[in-house]
Amino acid sequence: MTITYSLDVANTRFCGFTKLLGRWKGSIYKILWKEFIVFSLGYSLLSIIYRLILDEEQKRYFERVVLFFEDFIDLIPLSFVLGFYVSLVIGRWWEQFDAIPWPDRICYLINAYVHGADDRSRMIRRTLGRYLILLQAITFQSVSTAVKKRFPTTGHLVAAGIMTKEERTIFEKLDAPYGKWWLPAQWFSSLAMRARKEGRIKDTVLLNGLLAEFVRYRSACGSMFNFDWISVPLVYTQVVTIATYSYALALMVGRQYLDPVRGYNKHQADLYVPIFTLLQFFFYVGWLKVAEQIVNPYGEDDDDFELNWCLDRNCHVVFVVVDQFHAKHPKLRKDKFWDELLPVLPQTKISAKNIDNPQLGSAFNLEVHPADAEFLPMDLVLEEDSDANMYPSDSVKQGAGVRYRPSFLANIFGSNFGQSIRRRSTKSESTKDPQGHTNPAYTATMERLAQPRGSTPADSRKSSLTKRTSPAHSRASSISFHPSSISRHRHKLYDVQQAENNNIPNGSLPDCEGSGIVSAMAAAMAPVVANFNENSNLEEKLERDQNIESDPNPLTLASIPEEPSRVVSALSLERVDESDANSTTQLDDVQNLVAEASKVLEELNRVVKSQGHRKDCELKGYESCCSLGSDDSSEDEYTPDQIQAAQDEYDSHSVTIDMPKITTQDEDGSPHSVL
C-alpha cells in the first residue's frame, strides 16, 4: 500500500513535520525498531561487562581496544556510499511508478474511432478494452506478489471475467519458454485490423493512431518486466549493507564510555545512555532501511504501489468509457458566460483571502518617470569603404589591382558544361504548355509565333539546315543504327567535297548555285564516296577539316541514316575486269548518287504531306495525330517552305542518265540490286 501525508503538509507552519513523527504505519520506527533494539542491547551488554565483570588488567586491555576503534571508525566512507545508493534507488523507484500502464488514453481512442451502435460494434469495443485489462493483469501477476496472491492461476482470471475459456485454452497451449504475457497484445492488434476491414474504423489514419497509443501501453507493461528483471547490481547492495552494519558494530565498541579517572581524551564524562551514538545508528541504518523498502515497490510493503487497486480502477474505467458512455454526452446548452466577454469565476469567503499574483511579468507595474522616458536623438553614422583595405582571402573583395579567384561554383556555371545544362533546362521548360504538360504541337506553334517578323523563307531554310529528320525517319534510324555508321556520318560532308574536287570529272554533275539539293545529294552519296578515300592520308583529311571550318557558308545538312542492309559499300561491289575499271568507276558513282537522291526526295514528299496534315489540324483547333511522336523529333522537322525550295532546286537541275544494272552484296552476303 502507499502511505500518503500530502494533506498534512499542504501548508507550511511551525513544526509542520512534527505531526508526522508520531505515525507508525509507513514510518522509520516500523522498519528499524528491531535493529535498534539489537544495537541497544549489544551496547548495554558491553558496558555492563566493562564496568562490573572485568578486572583491572582486563579493563586496561578493553580500553585500548575502544580507543583503537574510535580512531579508525571514521575511515569508513559510509556517508558517500550510502547517500549515492539511496539516491539511485529513489530515482529508480519513481521510474517504476511511471512504468505502470494506464488505459485511459487508449480507451478514449476506442470510444471515438470504433463506430457502430449494433451488438457487434459494442462487442468489439468491450473486447478491445478487456484485452487491455488482461494484458495488465498478466503483467502484474508476473511482477507483483500481491497480485499473484490474488490471481495465482489463469483459472482465477477466467473466474474473474478477465479471460474467456477459449482464450485460456489458446494461452495455455502456446509453447513460449520466454514468456507469453504479450499474447493479449497480439489479440488486440488483430481485432483492431478486423474492425478496420469491417468499416467500423473509418480510416487507416484512425487505425494508425489507435495502434500507436496501444504500442505505448504495451511498452509500459514491458518496462515493468524490465524493472523486475534488471535490479540494482547486487554487488552495490552488498557493499552498502556490509559498510552500514560494520559501521554500526564499530559504533557499538568505539563509542563506549571509559573511566574518567584514566584521563583519556574525549572521555571526561561518564554516561550510561549514549544519546548521540544511538542517533548516529538511527540515521545511518534508517537510511539503509529506506533503500531496502523502495528498491522493489511492486511488493507488499507499506510504501509499495497498490497494483491491486490499479487493476480494479482500470477495469472500471475501461468498460465505462468504451461501452456505457460510448457516443454519449450531456445535452448542449448555453453556458453562464454566453454574453460575457471576460468571464469571472465566483469566490467564497475563504478563497477570497488568497494572495492574488497574476502572470503579468515582474516589471508590469514598474513606473517610469516621463522625463526619463524620452528617446535620445540618434546620430547619423556613415560607413566608409576604403580602397586601402586588403583582404588576404579570395572569398571576399580585395584591393585595387589584386586579382581575385572566382569560386568553384562560378567556374562550373561559367564552363561549357554549365551552359549546356542551362540550355537544356530552358529548352525543357519551353516545351511545356501553360498547364505544365509536354505537347509537341504546342511547342511547334510557339516556335512559329516566336519567329521574328520580316524573316524570309531563305532565312528559314538556312536555319533549318541544322535540324534533324522527321519522327518516322528518326525512329527508323535508331532501329538501324550500327557502330560503323558513326565514322561514316561524321566525315560524310568532307568526303563528298573531296570527291567533287578530285574523283568526279567536270560535267558529270550539273553546275548549280543552290545549296539545298547539293547538300542533300552529298549526304546521300557520302557512304559511297567515303569508300574511295579510305587510302587517303591523315594529313589530307585534317587539311579538309580546316578548310571546311573556315568556309563562311558550310553545307551542314544533317545526315539521313540508312538501313544497314541497304548500305552500299565499295568492298561489297562485284569485281569487274581490270580493263573496264577505269571506265565504269565514274558511272557507278553517278548511279549511286541518283539512287540515293531519289530516296531523299521520297522522304521529303512524305514529310510535306505530314506537315500539311498538321497545319490543317492546327487551323481546325484540334491536336494533330502527327504530334504524338517524341518531343525531340517534333521540333526538328523541315518546314513546308524549306522542302519546296529544295524540290525546286532539284527540278531545275535534273539529270537523266541511262546506266546498266549493278548488283551489290549486303553486309550479310545476300545480293542486292542498286538500279
XYZ file of C-alpha atoms in Angstrom, residues 150-407:
258
model
C -4.960 -12.587 -5.812
C -4.781 -14.382 -9.210
C -2.429 -17.328 -8.756
C -3.505 -19.152 -11.979
C -5.199 -18.458 -15.290
C -8.296 -20.175 -13.937
C -8.683 -17.326 -11.475
C -8.520 -14.875 -14.417
C -11.340 -16.806 -16.140
C -13.381 -16.833 -12.946
C -12.848 -13.092 -12.544
C -14.202 -12.477 -16.078
C -10.966 -11.051 -17.486
C -10.288 -14.069 -19.742
C -12.657 -16.443 -21.547
C -12.332 -20.221 -21.608
C -11.332 -20.244 -25.281
C -8.669 -17.652 -24.648
C -7.384 -19.665 -21.700
C -7.069 -22.761 -23.885
C -5.075 -20.833 -26.505
C -2.936 -19.222 -23.823
C -2.066 -22.497 -22.099
C -1.387 -24.426 -25.316
C 1.052 -21.803 -26.537
C 4.592 -23.088 -26.132
C 6.528 -19.964 -25.168
C 9.575 -20.601 -22.965
C 10.417 -16.865 -22.993
C 7.061 -15.777 -21.602
C 3.651 -15.270 -23.148
C 2.368 -12.201 -21.365
C 2.371 -10.408 -24.768
C -0.337 -12.647 -26.285
C -3.289 -10.337 -25.412
C -1.435 -7.541 -27.216
C -1.443 -9.623 -30.399
C -5.152 -10.289 -29.982
C -5.807 -6.580 -29.621
C -3.977 -5.662 -32.837
C -5.703 -8.419 -34.827
C -9.140 -7.354 -33.612
C -8.380 -3.722 -34.460
C -7.457 -4.753 -38.011
C -10.718 -6.702 -38.333
C -12.669 -3.638 -37.192
C -10.919 -1.633 -39.912
C -11.747 -4.212 -42.590
C -15.395 -4.270 -41.494
C -15.563 -0.483 -41.773
C -16.129 0.177 -38.077
C -12.869 2.154 -38.070
C -13.446 4.548 -40.942
C -9.873 5.430 -41.907
C -6.397 3.931 -41.832
C -5.158 7.089 -40.149
C -7.503 6.423 -37.230
C -6.284 2.836 -37.040
C -2.698 4.071 -37.009
C -3.434 6.438 -34.126
C -5.161 3.683 -32.154
C -2.291 1.224 -32.642
C 0.338 3.869 -31.850
C -1.282 4.536 -28.474
C -1.607 0.802 -27.845
C 2.118 0.358 -28.536
C 2.837 2.868 -25.747
C 0.567 0.898 -23.430
C 2.326 -2.352 -24.273
C 5.741 -0.675 -23.839
C 4.759 0.325 -20.302
C 3.999 -3.314 -19.499
C 7.355 -4.294 -20.963
C 9.076 -1.679 -18.800
C 7.580 -3.256 -15.686
C 9.072 -6.592 -16.750
C 12.426 -4.905 -17.357
C 12.499 -3.297 -13.902
C 11.634 -6.617 -12.325
C 14.256 -8.452 -14.388
C 17.155 -5.990 -14.032
C 17.631 -4.839 -10.436
C 20.274 -2.633 -8.859
C 23.558 -4.581 -9.120
C 23.834 -6.993 -6.235
C 27.463 -6.105 -5.543
C 26.500 -2.499 -4.885
C 23.750 -3.562 -2.497
C 26.138 -5.896 -0.711
C 28.817 -3.220 -0.349
C 26.350 -0.752 1.128
C 24.909 -3.341 3.513
C 28.313 -4.532 4.757
C 29.550 -0.967 5.158
C 26.479 0.069 7.164
C 26.442 -2.861 9.570
C 30.223 -2.750 10.001
C 29.921 0.878 10.928
C 27.158 0.023 13.419
C 29.345 -2.652 15.014
C 32.236 -0.210 15.248
C 29.927 2.310 16.904
C 28.889 -0.292 19.429
C 32.513 -0.752 20.562
C 34.141 2.564 19.831
C 31.530 4.731 21.476
C 31.796 3.077 24.924
C 32.276 5.453 27.871
C 35.558 4.813 29.718
C 36.612 5.576 33.255
C 37.199 9.365 33.565
C 39.946 8.757 36.172
C 42.214 7.366 33.469
C 42.202 10.773 31.718
C 41.597 9.571 28.154
C 40.881 12.246 25.558
C 37.142 12.765 24.913
C 36.301 10.592 27.919
C 35.957 13.149 30.644
C 32.241 12.323 31.156
C 30.699 9.015 32.001
C 27.125 8.432 30.781
C 25.074 5.298 30.868
C 22.910 6.151 27.796
C 24.861 7.063 24.602
C 22.384 9.518 23.121
C 24.368 10.689 20.079
C 25.603 7.190 19.351
C 22.024 5.959 19.202
C 21.079 8.852 16.915
C 24.022 8.124 14.640
C 22.972 4.494 14.366
C 19.382 5.552 13.791
C 20.305 7.837 10.882
C 22.680 5.548 9.005
C 20.848 2.277 9.445
C 17.498 4.003 8.871
C 18.856 5.346 5.589
C 19.730 1.801 4.549
C 16.263 0.519 5.541
C 14.626 3.205 3.364
C 16.553 1.961 0.329
C 15.682 -1.597 1.258
C 11.985 -0.806 1.327
C 11.697 1.031 -2.002
C 14.181 -0.990 -4.064
C 11.232 -3.114 -5.245
C 7.972 -1.142 -4.969
C 5.932 -3.972 -6.538
C 5.877 -5.869 -3.268
C 3.712 -5.664 -0.156
C 5.482 -3.059 1.974
C 3.749 -0.002 3.322
C 5.179 2.262 0.623
C 4.860 -0.205 -2.258
C 2.480 0.535 -5.101
C -1.132 -0.590 -4.880
C -1.241 -2.679 -8.047
C -4.425 -4.481 -6.997
C -6.188 -1.168 -6.631
C -4.761 -0.029 -10.003
C -6.157 -3.164 -11.642
C -9.625 -2.622 -10.171
C -9.670 1.038 -11.083
C -8.550 0.432 -14.684
C -11.113 -2.321 -15.198
C -13.897 0.016 -14.103
C -12.708 2.923 -16.278
C -12.250 0.774 -19.389
C -15.772 -0.639 -19.522
C -17.388 2.648 -18.580
C -15.593 4.607 -21.312
C -15.765 2.129 -24.202
C -19.328 0.925 -23.601
C -21.509 2.824 -21.162
C -20.594 6.333 -22.336
C -19.913 5.482 -25.972
C -21.181 8.283 -28.254
C -22.921 9.931 -25.301
C -22.514 13.391 -23.861
C -24.704 15.869 -21.960
C -27.186 17.985 -23.837
C -25.715 21.119 -25.313
C -26.802 24.309 -23.587
C -25.618 27.884 -23.419
C -23.161 28.392 -20.601
C -23.465 31.045 -17.920
C -20.906 33.285 -19.606
C -22.536 33.207 -23.051
C -22.888 37.002 -23.304
C -19.839 37.973 -21.236
C -16.582 38.946 -22.875
C -14.410 38.470 -19.777
C -15.922 35.781 -17.559
C -15.020 35.862 -13.863
C -15.459 32.862 -11.621
C -17.045 33.464 -8.181
C -15.088 33.310 -4.902
C -16.009 32.108 -1.426
C -15.117 33.989 1.748
C -12.154 31.742 2.435
C -10.797 31.672 -1.117
C -11.142 35.451 -1.486
C -8.401 35.892 1.137
C -5.825 34.156 -1.046
C -2.971 36.204 -2.416
C -3.551 37.300 -5.999
C -0.401 37.057 -8.119
C -1.353 37.116 -11.817
C 1.077 36.114 -14.530
C 1.774 39.552 -15.948
C 5.531 39.869 -15.582
C 7.588 41.197 -12.689
C 8.087 44.619 -14.343
C 4.428 45.048 -15.333
C 3.671 47.560 -12.564
C 7.026 49.322 -12.692
C 6.534 53.092 -13.094
C 8.984 55.129 -15.178
C 9.205 58.920 -14.873
C 8.030 60.729 -18.030
C 11.228 62.759 -18.158
C 13.287 59.578 -18.287
C 11.055 58.010 -20.942
C 12.018 60.389 -23.779
C 14.090 58.996 -26.628
C 17.524 60.455 -27.248
C 18.319 61.845 -30.740
C 20.214 59.409 -32.945
C 23.471 60.493 -34.598
C 23.912 59.855 -38.324
C 26.717 57.369 -38.770
C 28.061 56.620 -42.234
C 30.296 53.706 -43.046
C 33.116 54.428 -45.477
C 34.814 51.738 -47.542
C 38.473 52.484 -48.073
C 40.381 51.130 -51.062
C 43.386 50.631 -48.849
C 41.769 47.669 -47.134
C 43.456 44.446 -48.187
C 41.892 41.080 -47.579
C 44.102 38.028 -47.905
C 41.178 35.671 -48.528
C 39.990 35.098 -52.101
C 36.359 34.722 -50.981
C 35.961 38.469 -50.184
C 36.588 41.675 -52.077
C 40.246 42.608 -52.423
C 42.021 45.854 -53.033
C 42.508 47.525 -56.372
C 44.904 45.781 -58.680
C 44.591 42.456 -56.873
C 43.068 39.724 -58.951
C 40.619 37.593 -57.019
C 39.976 33.951 -57.698
C 36.394 33.028 -58.599
C 34.632 30.394 -56.601
